[in-house]
Every structure is written in structure tokens, then in C-alpha cells.
PDB file of C-alpha atoms in Angstrom:
ATOM      1  CA  UNK A 525     -76.432  25.410 -65.403  1.00 81.00           C
ATOM      2  CA  UNK A 526     -76.418  28.938 -63.984  1.00 88.00           C
ATOM      3  CA  UNK A 527     -73.731  30.180 -61.597  1.00 88.00           C
ATOM      4  CA  UNK A 528     -76.296  30.120 -58.800  1.00 87.00           C
ATOM      5  CA  UNK A 529     -77.036  26.439 -59.473  1.00 90.00           C
ATOM      6  CA  UNK A 530     -73.318  25.693 -59.678  1.00 94.00           C
ATOM      7  CA  UNK A 531     -72.613  27.196 -56.251  1.00 92.00           C
ATOM      8  CA  UNK A 532     -75.642  25.408 -54.797  1.00 93.00           C
ATOM      9  CA  UNK A 533     -74.161  22.136 -56.084  1.00 94.00           C
ATOM     10  CA  UNK A 534     -70.724  22.895 -54.578  1.00 95.00           C
ATOM     11  CA  UNK A 535     -72.396  23.888 -51.305  1.00 94.00           C
ATOM     12  CA  UNK A 536     -74.237  20.541 -51.144  1.00 93.00           C
ATOM     13  CA  UNK A 537     -71.072  18.567 -51.981  1.00 94.00           C
ATOM     14  CA  UNK A 538     -69.198  20.304 -49.157  1.00 95.00           C
ATOM     15  CA  UNK A 539     -72.043  19.526 -46.743  1.00 93.00           C
ATOM     16  CA  UNK A 540     -71.953  15.836 -47.729  1.00 92.00           C
ATOM     17  CA  UNK A 541     -68.188  15.536 -47.313  1.00 90.00           C
ATOM     18  CA  UNK A 542     -68.271  17.478 -44.044  1.00 92.00           C
ATOM     19  CA  UNK A 543     -71.041  15.546 -42.314  1.00 88.00           C
ATOM     20  CA  UNK A 544     -70.459  12.177 -43.982  1.00 87.00           C
ATOM     21  CA  UNK A 545     -66.725  11.995 -43.313  1.00 88.00           C
ATOM     22  CA  UNK A 546     -67.200  13.316 -39.797  1.00 86.00           C
ATOM     23  CA  UNK A 547     -69.610  10.478 -39.013  1.00 87.00           C
ATOM     24  CA  UNK A 548     -66.857   8.056 -39.999  1.00 88.00           C
ATOM     25  CA  UNK A 549     -64.459   9.849 -37.664  1.00 87.00           C
ATOM     26  CA  UNK A 550     -66.992   9.607 -34.837  1.00 86.00           C
ATOM     27  CA  UNK A 551     -67.476   5.850 -35.270  1.00 88.00           C
ATOM     28  CA  UNK A 552     -63.728   5.156 -35.469  1.00 89.00           C
ATOM     29  CA  UNK A 553     -63.021   7.294 -32.400  1.00 87.00           C
ATOM     30  CA  UNK A 554     -65.734   5.536 -30.401  1.00 86.00           C
ATOM     31  CA  UNK A 555     -64.295   2.166 -31.346  1.00 88.00           C
ATOM     32  CA  UNK A 556     -60.765   3.261 -30.426  1.00 85.00           C
ATOM     33  CA  UNK A 557     -62.054   3.958 -26.922  1.00 83.00           C
ATOM     34  CA  UNK A 558     -62.640   0.237 -26.277  1.00 84.00           C
ATOM     35  CA  UNK A 559     -59.985  -0.824 -23.758  1.00 84.00           C
ATOM     36  CA  UNK A 560     -60.623  -4.505 -24.487  1.00 85.00           C
ATOM     37  CA  UNK A 561     -59.213  -4.203 -27.996  1.00 86.00           C
ATOM     38  CA  UNK A 562     -55.487  -4.758 -28.685  1.00 87.00           C
ATOM     39  CA  UNK A 563     -53.521  -1.531 -28.387  1.00 84.00           C
ATOM     40  CA  UNK A 564     -52.255  -1.801 -31.974  1.00 87.00           C
ATOM     41  CA  UNK A 565     -55.820  -1.928 -33.306  1.00 89.00           C
ATOM     42  CA  UNK A 566     -56.922   0.989 -31.164  1.00 86.00           C
ATOM     43  CA  UNK A 567     -53.960   3.068 -32.313  1.00 85.00           C
ATOM     44  CA  UNK A 568     -54.690   2.197 -35.956  1.00 89.00           C
ATOM     45  CA  UNK A 569     -58.353   3.179 -35.605  1.00 88.00           C
ATOM     46  CA  UNK A 570     -57.415   6.489 -34.024  1.00 85.00           C
ATOM     47  CA  UNK A 571     -54.811   7.152 -36.715  1.00 85.00           C
ATOM     48  CA  UNK A 572     -57.412   6.488 -39.423  1.00 89.00           C
ATOM     49  CA  UNK A 573     -59.897   8.782 -37.669  1.00 88.00           C
ATOM     50  CA  UNK A 574     -57.377  11.621 -37.504  1.00 85.00           C
ATOM     51  CA  UNK A 575     -56.520  11.239 -41.194  1.00 86.00           C
ATOM     52  CA  UNK A 576     -60.159  11.166 -42.295  1.00 89.00           C
ATOM     53  CA  UNK A 577     -60.833  14.166 -40.042  1.00 88.00           C
ATOM     54  CA  UNK A 578     -58.990  16.464 -42.423  1.00 88.00           C
ATOM     55  CA  UNK A 579     -61.725  15.959 -45.047  1.00 91.00           C
ATOM     56  CA  UNK A 580     -64.431  17.691 -42.945  1.00 93.00           C
ATOM     57  CA  UNK A 581     -61.853  20.274 -41.869  1.00 93.00           C
ATOM     58  CA  UNK A 582     -61.240  21.163 -45.516  1.00 94.00           C
ATOM     59  CA  UNK A 583     -65.011  21.306 -46.138  1.00 95.00           C
ATOM     60  CA  UNK A 584     -65.328  23.579 -43.082  1.00 96.00           C
ATOM     61  CA  UNK A 585     -62.763  25.971 -44.582  1.00 96.00           C
ATOM     62  CA  UNK A 586     -64.288  26.022 -48.070  1.00 96.00           C
ATOM     63  CA  UNK A 587     -67.835  26.459 -46.772  1.00 96.00           C
ATOM     64  CA  UNK A 588     -66.986  30.069 -45.864  1.00 94.00           C
ATOM     65  CA  UNK A 589     -66.078  31.376 -49.353  1.00 96.00           C
ATOM     66  CA  UNK A 590     -68.581  29.121 -51.125  1.00 96.00           C
ATOM     67  CA  UNK A 591     -71.388  30.285 -48.826  1.00 93.00           C
ATOM     68  CA  UNK A 592     -70.547  33.960 -49.356  1.00 92.00           C
ATOM     69  CA  UNK A 593     -70.153  33.396 -53.104  1.00 93.00           C
ATOM     70  CA  UNK A 594     -73.586  31.782 -53.154  1.00 92.00           C
ATOM     71  CA  UNK A 595     -75.068  34.655 -51.140  1.00 90.00           C
ATOM     72  CA  UNK A 596     -73.582  37.218 -53.525  1.00 91.00           C
ATOM     73  CA  UNK A 597     -74.688  35.280 -56.637  1.00 91.00           C
ATOM     74  CA  UNK A 598     -78.242  35.026 -55.285  1.00 88.00           C
ATOM     75  CA  UNK A 599     -78.424  38.784 -54.671  1.00 87.00           C
ATOM     76  CA  UNK A 600     -78.261  38.731 -50.870  1.00 85.00           C
ATOM     77  CA  UNK A 601     -75.112  40.869 -50.962  1.00 82.00           C
ATOM     78  CA  UNK A 602     -75.743  43.256 -53.887  1.00 72.00           C
ATOM     79  CA  UNK A 603     -72.794  45.381 -54.944  1.00 72.00           C
ATOM     80  CA  UNK A 604     -70.421  43.636 -52.532  1.00 74.00           C
ATOM     81  CA  UNK A 605     -68.324  41.729 -55.078  1.00 80.00           C
ATOM     82  CA  UNK A 606     -65.212  42.352 -52.977  1.00 85.00           C
ATOM     83  CA  UNK A 607     -66.604  40.262 -50.121  1.00 86.00           C
ATOM     84  CA  UNK A 608     -66.479  36.805 -51.769  1.00 87.00           C
ATOM     85  CA  UNK A 609     -63.075  37.699 -53.258  1.00 90.00           C
ATOM     86  CA  UNK A 610     -61.802  38.521 -49.779  1.00 92.00           C
ATOM     87  CA  UNK A 611     -63.320  35.300 -48.438  1.00 92.00           C
ATOM     88  CA  UNK A 612     -61.540  33.241 -51.117  1.00 95.00           C
ATOM     89  CA  UNK A 613     -58.218  34.881 -50.267  1.00 95.00           C
ATOM     90  CA  UNK A 614     -58.662  34.220 -46.554  1.00 95.00           C
ATOM     91  CA  UNK A 615     -59.794  30.649 -47.227  1.00 96.00           C
ATOM     92  CA  UNK A 616     -56.655  29.999 -49.304  1.00 97.00           C
ATOM     93  CA  UNK A 617     -54.447  30.985 -46.354  1.00 96.00           C
ATOM     94  CA  UNK A 618     -56.605  29.026 -43.914  1.00 96.00           C
ATOM     95  CA  UNK A 619     -56.536  25.960 -46.152  1.00 96.00           C
ATOM     96  CA  UNK A 620     -52.736  26.184 -46.349  1.00 96.00           C
ATOM     97  CA  UNK A 621     -52.655  26.174 -42.540  1.00 94.00           C
ATOM     98  CA  UNK A 622     -54.950  23.126 -42.348  1.00 93.00           C
ATOM     99  CA  UNK A 623     -52.879  21.217 -44.913  1.00 91.00           C
ATOM    100  CA  UNK A 624     -49.664  22.098 -43.106  1.00 91.00           C
ATOM    101  CA  UNK A 625     -51.149  20.782 -39.866  1.00 88.00           C
ATOM    102  CA  UNK A 626     -52.106  17.599 -41.715  1.00 83.00           C
ATOM    103  CA  UNK A 627     -48.522  17.171 -42.935  1.00 83.00           C
ATOM    104  CA  UNK A 628     -47.147  17.573 -39.405  1.00 81.00           C
ATOM    105  CA  UNK A 629     -49.787  15.330 -37.860  1.00 72.00           C
ATOM    106  CA  UNK A 630     -51.196  18.317 -35.976  1.00 70.00           C
ATOM    107  CA  UNK A 631     -48.172  18.270 -33.690  1.00 71.00           C
ATOM    108  CA  UNK A 632     -46.772  21.752 -34.366  1.00 79.00           C
ATOM    109  CA  UNK A 633     -47.587  23.915 -31.294  1.00 86.00           C
ATOM    110  CA  UNK A 634     -47.150  27.197 -33.189  1.00 91.00           C
ATOM    111  CA  UNK A 635     -49.524  26.164 -35.970  1.00 91.00           C
ATOM    112  CA  UNK A 636     -52.020  24.955 -33.373  1.00 91.00           C
ATOM    113  CA  UNK A 637     -51.916  28.336 -31.627  1.00 93.00           C
ATOM    114  CA  UNK A 638     -52.349  30.159 -34.927  1.00 94.00           C
ATOM    115  CA  UNK A 639     -55.350  27.998 -35.799  1.00 94.00           C
ATOM    116  CA  UNK A 640     -56.925  28.500 -32.368  1.00 94.00           C
ATOM    117  CA  UNK A 641     -56.481  32.280 -32.586  1.00 96.00           C
ATOM    118  CA  UNK A 642     -57.951  32.304 -36.088  1.00 96.00           C
ATOM    119  CA  UNK A 643     -60.995  30.225 -35.123  1.00 96.00           C
ATOM    120  CA  UNK A 644     -61.731  32.542 -32.210  1.00 97.00           C
ATOM    121  CA  UNK A 645     -61.312  35.621 -34.420  1.00 97.00           C
ATOM    122  CA  UNK A 646     -63.535  34.165 -37.137  1.00 97.00           C
ATOM    123  CA  UNK A 647     -66.213  33.246 -34.593  1.00 97.00           C
ATOM    124  CA  UNK A 648     -66.297  36.845 -33.373  1.00 97.00           C
ATOM    125  CA  UNK A 649     -66.420  38.218 -36.940  1.00 96.00           C
ATOM    126  CA  UNK A 650     -69.255  35.886 -37.960  1.00 96.00           C
ATOM    127  CA  UNK A 651     -71.225  36.686 -34.800  1.00 97.00           C
ATOM    128  CA  UNK A 652     -70.802  40.397 -35.492  1.00 96.00           C
ATOM    129  CA  UNK A 653     -71.850  39.924 -39.120  1.00 93.00           C
ATOM    130  CA  UNK A 654     -74.981  38.086 -37.967  1.00 94.00           C
ATOM    131  CA  UNK A 655     -75.958  41.136 -35.902  1.00 94.00           C
ATOM    132  CA  UNK A 656     -75.203  43.772 -38.562  1.00 91.00           C
ATOM    133  CA  UNK A 657     -78.829  44.268 -39.738  1.00 89.00           C
ATOM    134  CA  UNK A 658     -79.754  45.221 -36.168  1.00 89.00           C
ATOM    135  CA  UNK A 659     -76.636  47.306 -35.553  1.00 88.00           C
ATOM    136  CA  UNK A 660     -76.607  49.146 -38.900  1.00 86.00           C
ATOM    137  CA  UNK A 661     -80.054  49.857 -40.389  1.00 80.00           C
ATOM    138  CA  UNK A 662     -78.439  50.526 -43.794  1.00 78.00           C
ATOM    139  CA  UNK A 663     -77.559  46.828 -43.998  1.00 80.00           C
ATOM    140  CA  UNK A 664     -80.437  44.472 -44.656  1.00 82.00           C
ATOM    141  CA  UNK A 665     -80.653  40.748 -45.277  1.00 86.00           C
ATOM    142  CA  UNK A 666     -83.118  38.035 -44.156  1.00 90.00           C
ATOM    143  CA  UNK A 667     -83.062  36.710 -40.632  1.00 90.00           C
ATOM    144  CA  UNK A 668     -82.332  33.179 -41.839  1.00 94.00           C
ATOM    145  CA  UNK A 669     -79.060  34.417 -43.373  1.00 94.00           C
ATOM    146  CA  UNK A 670     -78.084  35.996 -40.061  1.00 94.00           C
ATOM    147  CA  UNK A 671     -78.953  32.674 -38.463  1.00 95.00           C
ATOM    148  CA  UNK A 672     -76.552  30.834 -40.787  1.00 96.00           C
ATOM    149  CA  UNK A 673     -73.783  33.322 -40.000  1.00 96.00           C
ATOM    150  CA  UNK A 674     -74.426  32.901 -36.278  1.00 97.00           C
ATOM    151  CA  UNK A 675     -74.348  29.114 -36.564  1.00 97.00           C
ATOM    152  CA  UNK A 676     -71.051  29.276 -38.463  1.00 97.00           C
ATOM    153  CA  UNK A 677     -69.671  31.347 -35.590  1.00 97.00           C
ATOM    154  CA  UNK A 678     -70.895  28.700 -33.155  1.00 97.00           C
ATOM    155  CA  UNK A 679     -69.312  25.935 -35.254  1.00 97.00           C
ATOM    156  CA  UNK A 680     -65.976  27.805 -35.138  1.00 97.00           C
ATOM    157  CA  UNK A 681     -66.136  27.732 -31.338  1.00 97.00           C
ATOM    158  CA  UNK A 682     -67.101  24.055 -31.398  1.00 96.00           C
ATOM    159  CA  UNK A 683     -64.132  23.267 -33.660  1.00 94.00           C
ATOM    160  CA  UNK A 684     -61.908  25.021 -31.155  1.00 94.00           C
ATOM    161  CA  UNK A 685     -63.515  23.025 -28.344  1.00 94.00           C
ATOM    162  CA  UNK A 686     -62.978  19.749 -30.210  1.00 92.00           C
ATOM    163  CA  UNK A 687     -59.264  20.453 -30.562  1.00 89.00           C
ATOM    164  CA  UNK A 688     -58.987  21.318 -26.866  1.00 90.00           C
ATOM    165  CA  UNK A 689     -60.977  18.285 -25.718  1.00 90.00           C
ATOM    166  CA  UNK A 690     -58.925  15.918 -27.873  1.00 87.00           C
ATOM    167  CA  UNK A 691     -55.507  17.071 -26.645  1.00 86.00           C
ATOM    168  CA  UNK A 692     -55.350  14.650 -23.656  1.00 86.00           C
ATOM    169  CA  UNK A 693     -56.215  11.689 -25.913  1.00 84.00           C
ATOM    170  CA  UNK A 694     -52.942  11.709 -27.849  1.00 80.00           C
ATOM    171  CA  UNK A 695     -50.942  11.895 -24.615  1.00 80.00           C
ATOM    172  CA  UNK A 696     -53.090   9.152 -23.106  1.00 81.00           C
ATOM    173  CA  UNK A 697     -52.402   6.805 -26.014  1.00 78.00           C
ATOM    174  CA  UNK A 698     -48.667   7.365 -25.617  1.00 78.00           C
ATOM    175  CA  UNK A 699     -48.963   6.071 -22.030  1.00 81.00           C
ATOM    176  CA  UNK A 700     -50.908   2.923 -22.891  1.00 78.00           C
ATOM    177  CA  UNK A 701     -47.786   1.106 -24.082  1.00 74.00           C
ATOM    178  CA  UNK A 702     -46.042   1.617 -20.717  1.00 73.00           C
ATOM    179  CA  UNK A 703     -46.292  -0.323 -17.485  1.00 72.00           C
ATOM    180  CA  UNK A 704     -49.573  -0.985 -15.680  1.00 73.00           C
ATOM    181  CA  UNK A 705     -49.461   2.338 -13.828  1.00 79.00           C
ATOM    182  CA  UNK A 706     -48.852   4.337 -17.004  1.00 75.00           C
ATOM    183  CA  UNK A 707     -51.525   2.351 -18.850  1.00 78.00           C
ATOM    184  CA  UNK A 708     -54.063   3.162 -16.136  1.00 84.00           C
ATOM    185  CA  UNK A 709     -53.179   6.853 -16.378  1.00 85.00           C
ATOM    186  CA  UNK A 710     -53.507   6.623 -20.135  1.00 81.00           C
ATOM    187  CA  UNK A 711     -56.969   5.062 -19.979  1.00 84.00           C
ATOM    188  CA  UNK A 712     -58.016   7.795 -17.553  1.00 85.00           C
ATOM    189  CA  UNK A 713     -57.135  10.336 -20.253  1.00 86.00           C
ATOM    190  CA  UNK A 714     -58.277   8.485 -23.373  1.00 85.00           C
ATOM    191  CA  UNK A 715     -61.819   7.550 -22.336  1.00 85.00           C
ATOM    192  CA  UNK A 716     -62.986  10.906 -20.941  1.00 89.00           C
ATOM    193  CA  UNK A 717     -61.100  12.778 -23.666  1.00 89.00           C
ATOM    194  CA  UNK A 718     -62.828  10.897 -26.476  1.00 89.00           C
ATOM    195  CA  UNK A 719     -66.208  11.182 -24.721  1.00 90.00           C
ATOM    196  CA  UNK A 720     -65.816  14.960 -24.309  1.00 92.00           C
ATOM    197  CA  UNK A 721     -64.759  15.305 -27.935  1.00 90.00           C
ATOM    198  CA  UNK A 722     -67.694  13.270 -29.233  1.00 90.00           C
ATOM    199  CA  UNK A 723     -70.200  15.321 -27.224  1.00 93.00           C
ATOM    200  CA  UNK A 724     -68.998  18.479 -28.946  1.00 94.00           C
ATOM    201  CA  UNK A 725     -68.943  16.710 -32.322  1.00 93.00           C
ATOM    202  CA  UNK A 726     -72.595  15.680 -31.974  1.00 93.00           C
ATOM    203  CA  UNK A 727     -73.496  19.265 -31.027  1.00 95.00           C
ATOM    204  CA  UNK A 728     -71.653  20.424 -34.143  1.00 94.00           C
ATOM    205  CA  UNK A 729     -73.760  18.037 -36.255  1.00 94.00           C
ATOM    206  CA  UNK A 730     -76.912  19.631 -34.854  1.00 95.00           C
ATOM    207  CA  UNK A 731     -75.623  23.130 -35.657  1.00 96.00           C
ATOM    208  CA  UNK A 732     -74.581  22.049 -39.153  1.00 94.00           C
ATOM    209  CA  UNK A 733     -77.974  20.515 -39.918  1.00 94.00           C
ATOM    210  CA  UNK A 734     -79.724  23.584 -38.503  1.00 96.00           C
ATOM    211  CA  UNK A 735     -77.687  25.780 -40.860  1.00 95.00           C
ATOM    212  CA  UNK A 736     -78.623  23.504 -43.778  1.00 93.00           C
ATOM    213  CA  UNK A 737     -82.305  23.711 -42.789  1.00 95.00           C
ATOM    214  CA  UNK A 738     -82.170  27.516 -42.727  1.00 94.00           C
ATOM    215  CA  UNK A 739     -80.584  27.603 -46.169  1.00 91.00           C
ATOM    216  CA  UNK A 740     -83.169  25.249 -47.683  1.00 92.00           C
ATOM    217  CA  UNK A 741     -86.376  26.417 -45.983  1.00 92.00           C
ATOM    218  CA  UNK A 742     -85.439  30.123 -45.689  1.00 90.00           C
ATOM    219  CA  UNK A 743     -88.021  30.824 -42.971  1.00 90.00           C
ATOM    220  CA  UNK A 744     -89.427  34.336 -43.004  1.00 76.00           C
ATOM    221  CA  UNK A 745     -88.016  35.999 -39.928  1.00 64.00           C
TER     222      UNK A 745
END
């Protein structure tokens, strides 16, 4: 097995764990929305969804250095050996942040702000990288590679949107165990919050599959 084949294999494994685990999260979250289920079951389903959700989040992090390593190994980034090394260093710090959030149940406001700022920064960097062949004639790579970079930027924004859309859900669930008035307020937060989150998640699936299509087909543009 060549290094190129090895990184292709890792890339595919990350795609499987990202999309596959995320589909499980989607189904659990949809089920937790059902107000006719006992509260304990709904809370358990949501807890399971949030725990499983860290698998696609880890795949999301690792896709950045693995993708750049694959691009460098295939010759798309000749002479830029520092780039995948930099990506691995950044990914290590990002992964530490994701794991720390997992340990705290995502409840640390400072870590949440750091992650939000990083996702926005990374989205801007990836969008800029996608445009580099048009901004700097000295830089040249295929249009499909720019498309993958642009889609990764879009996915960063979607990940940020998912976190924002899901925030009312946790608060809503904390109200469901209260009196009838609190429970009604909780349902008013849980249902729309989960629906908004799932809409962004489905859009993310489309972007992820589009990026996979570009990498496999490599259309000539």
C-alpha cells in the first residue's frame, strides 16, 4: 500500500464515521422531540445523541489534516510540506478543545466561545484558500479542489449554526420537569430548536456528500 492509498483509506473511514454516526444522532434527536414519550426516555435519547455526536465532530476535525495530507501526497500541493504539518498541529489543538468540551458536556461557556471563534476563523481561511488560484496567478490547483475547500468552509459555518440552533433545546429540556406552565415553555423551545438543528444537519449532509463527489469524480473545471 502506497502512502497515497493509505491516506485515501483514512479519508474514507473518516467520511463513514462522520456521516454514519451523524445519521444516528439525527434519528435520536428526532425521536427525542416526541412529546408523547415519557420525559425520562426523551432525556435518555437526547443524552445518547449528544454523546454519539462527538464521533462526527472528531471526524470533522481530522478531515482537515488528512485532506491536506492527501492533497500533498497526491502532488496537488508540491513543495508545500509545511502545510500538512501545520494542519496536524492545528488539528491537535482543535481536537483537544473538542475532547475537553465532551468531558464538560459542552457546558463550559468559555470553551464554547473559543470553538465558535475558531470555526468562524477557519471558515474564512478555507474560503480564502478556495479563491487563491483566482487571487494569486502563481498558485494553481484544479477547480474541484477549490470546491472542496469552499465546501469545508461552508460546513464550518453550518457546524456553528448547529451549535447556535441547539442551545435552546438544553434549556427547554430543563423546563419539562417543572409545572405545566414551565413544561409548555419547554416544549416551545425543544420542538423548534430540534427542528432548526435538523434542517442545518441535513444541509450539512448535502455539503459533505458534494465534497465527497468532487474528490471522487474530480470534474474538470
